[in-house]
Amino acid sequence: MGGRGVTVKASPQGSPAVGRPDRRAGGNPRRRSGRPGAGVLASFIAPGLVLFLLFVILPVLFAAYVAFFRWNGLGGVPTDFVGLENFRNLLQDDVFLGDLWRLGLIVVLSLVVQLPLSFGLAMLLHQRFPGRTAFRLLFFVPYVLTEAVTAVLFRLVFSPRRGFADSFLANLGIDAQIGWLSDRDIIMFVIFGILTWKFFGFHMILFLAGRQNIPDELYEAAEIDGATRSQAFRNITLPLMGPTLRMIVFLSVIGTVQLFDLVYVLTGGGPFHASETLAITMYEQGFQRNQIGYASALSIAMFLISLVFALFYQRLVLKRDLQGSLTNAGGNRS
Amino acid sequence: MSVITRRAHLLRHTGFYIAAFLTTAFVATPILFALLGGFKDNQQLRENALGLPSPWNVENYTDVLSSGAFWQQTFSSIFIALITTFIVVACSAMVAFVFARFAFRGREGLFTLFAAGMMFPFAVAVLPLFIILRTFELLNSPLGVILPQAAFGLPLTIIILRTFFRSIPGEVEEAATIDGAGPWLFFVRILLPMARPVLATVSVLALVGSWNSFLLPLVVLQKSTWWTLPLGVTQFSGQYASDTAKVLAFVMLAMLPALVFYAFAERHLISGLTSGGTKG
Amino acid sequence: MRKPLRRLRAALAAGAAASLALTAAACGDSGESDADITWWHIQNQDPLMSTWQEYADDFGEANDLTFDVQPIENQAFKDRMATASQSGDVPDIFHTWGGGVLAQQVEAGLVQDLTGKLDCIDQINPIALEPYTIDGKLYGMPFDAGVVGFWYNMDLFAQAGIDQPPATWDEFLTAVQALKDEGIAPIALAGADQWPGHYYWTYLVMRIVGLDGLEAAAEAGDFSGEGFLQAGDMVAELAAMEPFQPGFESATYGEADGQSAVMGEGLAAMELMGQWAPQAQRDNSGTDGPENLGFFPFPTVEGGVGTTTEWLGGGNGYAVAADAPDEALDFLCNFMEPENYARAITEGNLTPVAVDTAAVAPDLNADSQKVVDALATATGTQLYLDQAYPPAIGGVINEATEGLLLGQLTAEDFVAMVNEAWAAEA
């Protein structure tokens, strides 16, 4: 699952719609059915654990190791130990720094444009109107389409002469030759537009679920107290939607960190790195240029960015919301 | 109902439909462009990118549908998605069962390890994974895609299933134990059947994840034997770069399975994404 | 809602069962292609795409072999070959331009030494074998060879009042300006593909410091000389005139609105490209190409030591994987069968590498003839730098040229990047 796929993975935990786990039975494993031996338990855990250690933990450790070598990866094992050189080079690499800047740009744009849009639509679709189910289904469609396939489609939509975008503008009488994919100054906004197309429906669904979890009684009570609609919105809807909002922000950022499929197929990171992402730089260096050590350092940097963000965000923002949040899911709680 | 509220109602209705239709246009336009573009020829595409095809030209679609590559890629995608799903759900259910219902030393540490896996962006691991798969001689093999995908699917699936398994009252287990059922028997005969809805939900998530996967197959599957649809579409669009209409037809056909699946499994997909399946 | 769910569950269960059985079968051969011979080539356009397929089919039938033939777009091919080389498993037969890229594949033990193994080798002009010869051993078989030069639309040049092709860089810039003044896009360029851009920088270096100067710099891994900076500045100067078709920054070579289609449709006046350009113009634009297509060598630079008889060029060939079956070698020679080779030359307008050109191509088309003549009178040739040098360096040169052309790098940045790449390779 590439690109923003992680959004799918992470959502349930924090989603406010999480049905309260049944504490009566779950939380405390008091009642044992006999005492199954260690062998029986191991037989349950072993397949999953082996798979996980081999294909999740080992690669990350391996990347952390290779990041300290210069290695072209062609056979053998890395031998040319260079210490922190790869990391030092990373910090002087304009492309890497540019990746970080573009990551920040997409995150900020998402917060300022995409999330309010999805929120507004969710509020709209929460109301009872004929056809709202159909609209809800429809808005979610882009999210189920494969990112790589979407990118091929949009490359054609924005193709200079037979694409849809230019023809559409021409039909409106606007004969502006917009270099949708070729203008370094606007390429990130075009990509942001496509990301919005792809993901607003997903965020909308999450908002909608959050809104539906607010009991109607609260609004009824407010109405009885004489509150206006906008007062109810400010004092009930917004605060109670907080957890959903914070979780969506979290998912959005973690997803953006590993953005690859869509941009790689759409622009390959060009023109001249103008749309490059961390994952694309890693791919180019590692798989096209055979700089395995350097690319591993970049992988580790991506990992640290996600980790630091996750920990800080959780500590500072999510703490009060989440019952079963990420690190917490480990069960510090139970 | 007073006049004012009726007018307000009307306004709200109008506003709703304007916003909804604008969004619909935003969502549907690119897809319609692909659908209709596939029915045009390249001449039409250049001169008439917006309008309906005239004449309608089914050749692009029939060309793609009659090519072996399209069906091979569809089959590979389905095959890889199904096995991935089976492995991830089976392994996760077993692990989640133990985590949910037995206390043993190191349980929380182990669970934290799995849960922390959610924070590893897949792109971080793809380069070392490539080297590891090379060592195991799993490159160019469907297993080279399936196993890592399944492994990265474990954390979320385990967390969802554990939550569900914990919610099953202990009395059920006690009753089973009295009847002499061991953990395996209880797991297979009683727990899994009870968990059907949530299993369906996590299965849908795993299927969709595998279906959309691109970076991993891109580096693992160099030979076309096992290419999945996302790889096939990008390769096709390069090979037929000068034949835009045909590429649009291929894109449309590649999107179709996901759309059909969504139409059937929509409720599971959305409930999986929003509620983590805990509603069952 | 219940029904679809049940169906879904049933499908899942059935699928899981079926797929388990299939995995067992599939794992047996670790996904190796079932075909006896896998062949990756970049002739992804008809007529040659079909012809290649036909050769494979015929040869397979005659020898009871199965083929897996993959026509891959040029840029995608390079990406996939890079990853395949990393994976240690390359196709039995694959396209190659020779040079440093091939050398690195040889070093990794992926490529078969063809020395003395090809019966047909004496039919090929020994000069054409040079790019594929590494440390005295032959690792590839060329089927075409040629040079890079300016292909230009004579009608558009005439429209802009340019009577004869520019011979010097100054004249060239003047011609560019004249075309611009006439509202014609002077040059078609695939900015996103990078490699077409690197021809400009390479040629300027060749014209300024000469082939010897370039070779010396490559040997020393040091491109800091004055001439290299000057070449960079000149590329930047050209780019500053905005001579390329609109949207060139994201254009690729072969797509519907790419470099060769733009030329084919007569929307730009010239392109700096290899011997395959005229055919690609027709294929990619779906037209008959410019009515009057001319060819001129890259102009000289005042004060430079290079001459117009020194060419940047190279050919197309095939290499064989180290573990490929012997039949793969026979298949390569099957290509060189006079009948097959003559057909490929005619259909694909290849520039032949045969010793006896007249035998396989008695009636060469005008465009190919120009390239053949250029080769015949060449006083020196240089292989495309992105193939001649190891991949990491060639990649940096391509990337840095894109930076120059887009005004994102200076000549100094360029030199620093390339030197750094050489240092890292050492």
PDB file of C-alpha atoms in Angstrom, chain C residues 44 135 186 192 201 205 208 224 240 281 284 290 293 313 368 412:
ATOM      1  CA  ASN C  44       7.846   0.047 -28.899  1.00  0.00           C
ATOM      2  CA  ASP C 135      38.664  -4.740 -21.915  1.00  0.00           C
ATOM      3  CA  PRO C 186      12.686  26.919 -32.888  1.00  0.00           C
ATOM      4  CA  ALA C 192      11.316  15.606 -18.645  1.00  0.00           C
ATOM      5  CA  TRP C 201      25.967  20.262 -23.366  1.00  0.00           C
ATOM      6  CA  VAL C 205      31.988  20.620 -24.866  1.00  0.00           C
ATOM      7  CA  ILE C 208      35.075  23.794 -27.384  1.00  0.00           C
ATOM      8  CA  SER C 224      36.472  22.001 -13.961  1.00  0.00           C
ATOM      9  CA  ALA C 240      17.401  32.047 -21.785  1.00  0.00           C
ATOM     10  CA  GLN C 281       8.598  11.730 -35.840  1.00  0.00           C
ATOM     11  CA  ASN C 284       4.751   9.416 -32.623  1.00  0.00           C
ATOM     12  CA  PRO C 290       7.712  17.200 -42.164  1.00  0.00           C
ATOM     13  CA  LEU C 293      13.416  17.276 -43.437  1.00  0.00           C
ATOM     14  CA  GLY C 313      26.562   9.196 -31.583  1.00  0.00           C
ATOM     15  CA  SER C 368      19.419   7.312 -43.254  1.00  0.00           C
ATOM     16  CA  GLU C 412      29.518  26.302 -11.871  1.00  0.00           C
TER      17      GLU C 412
END
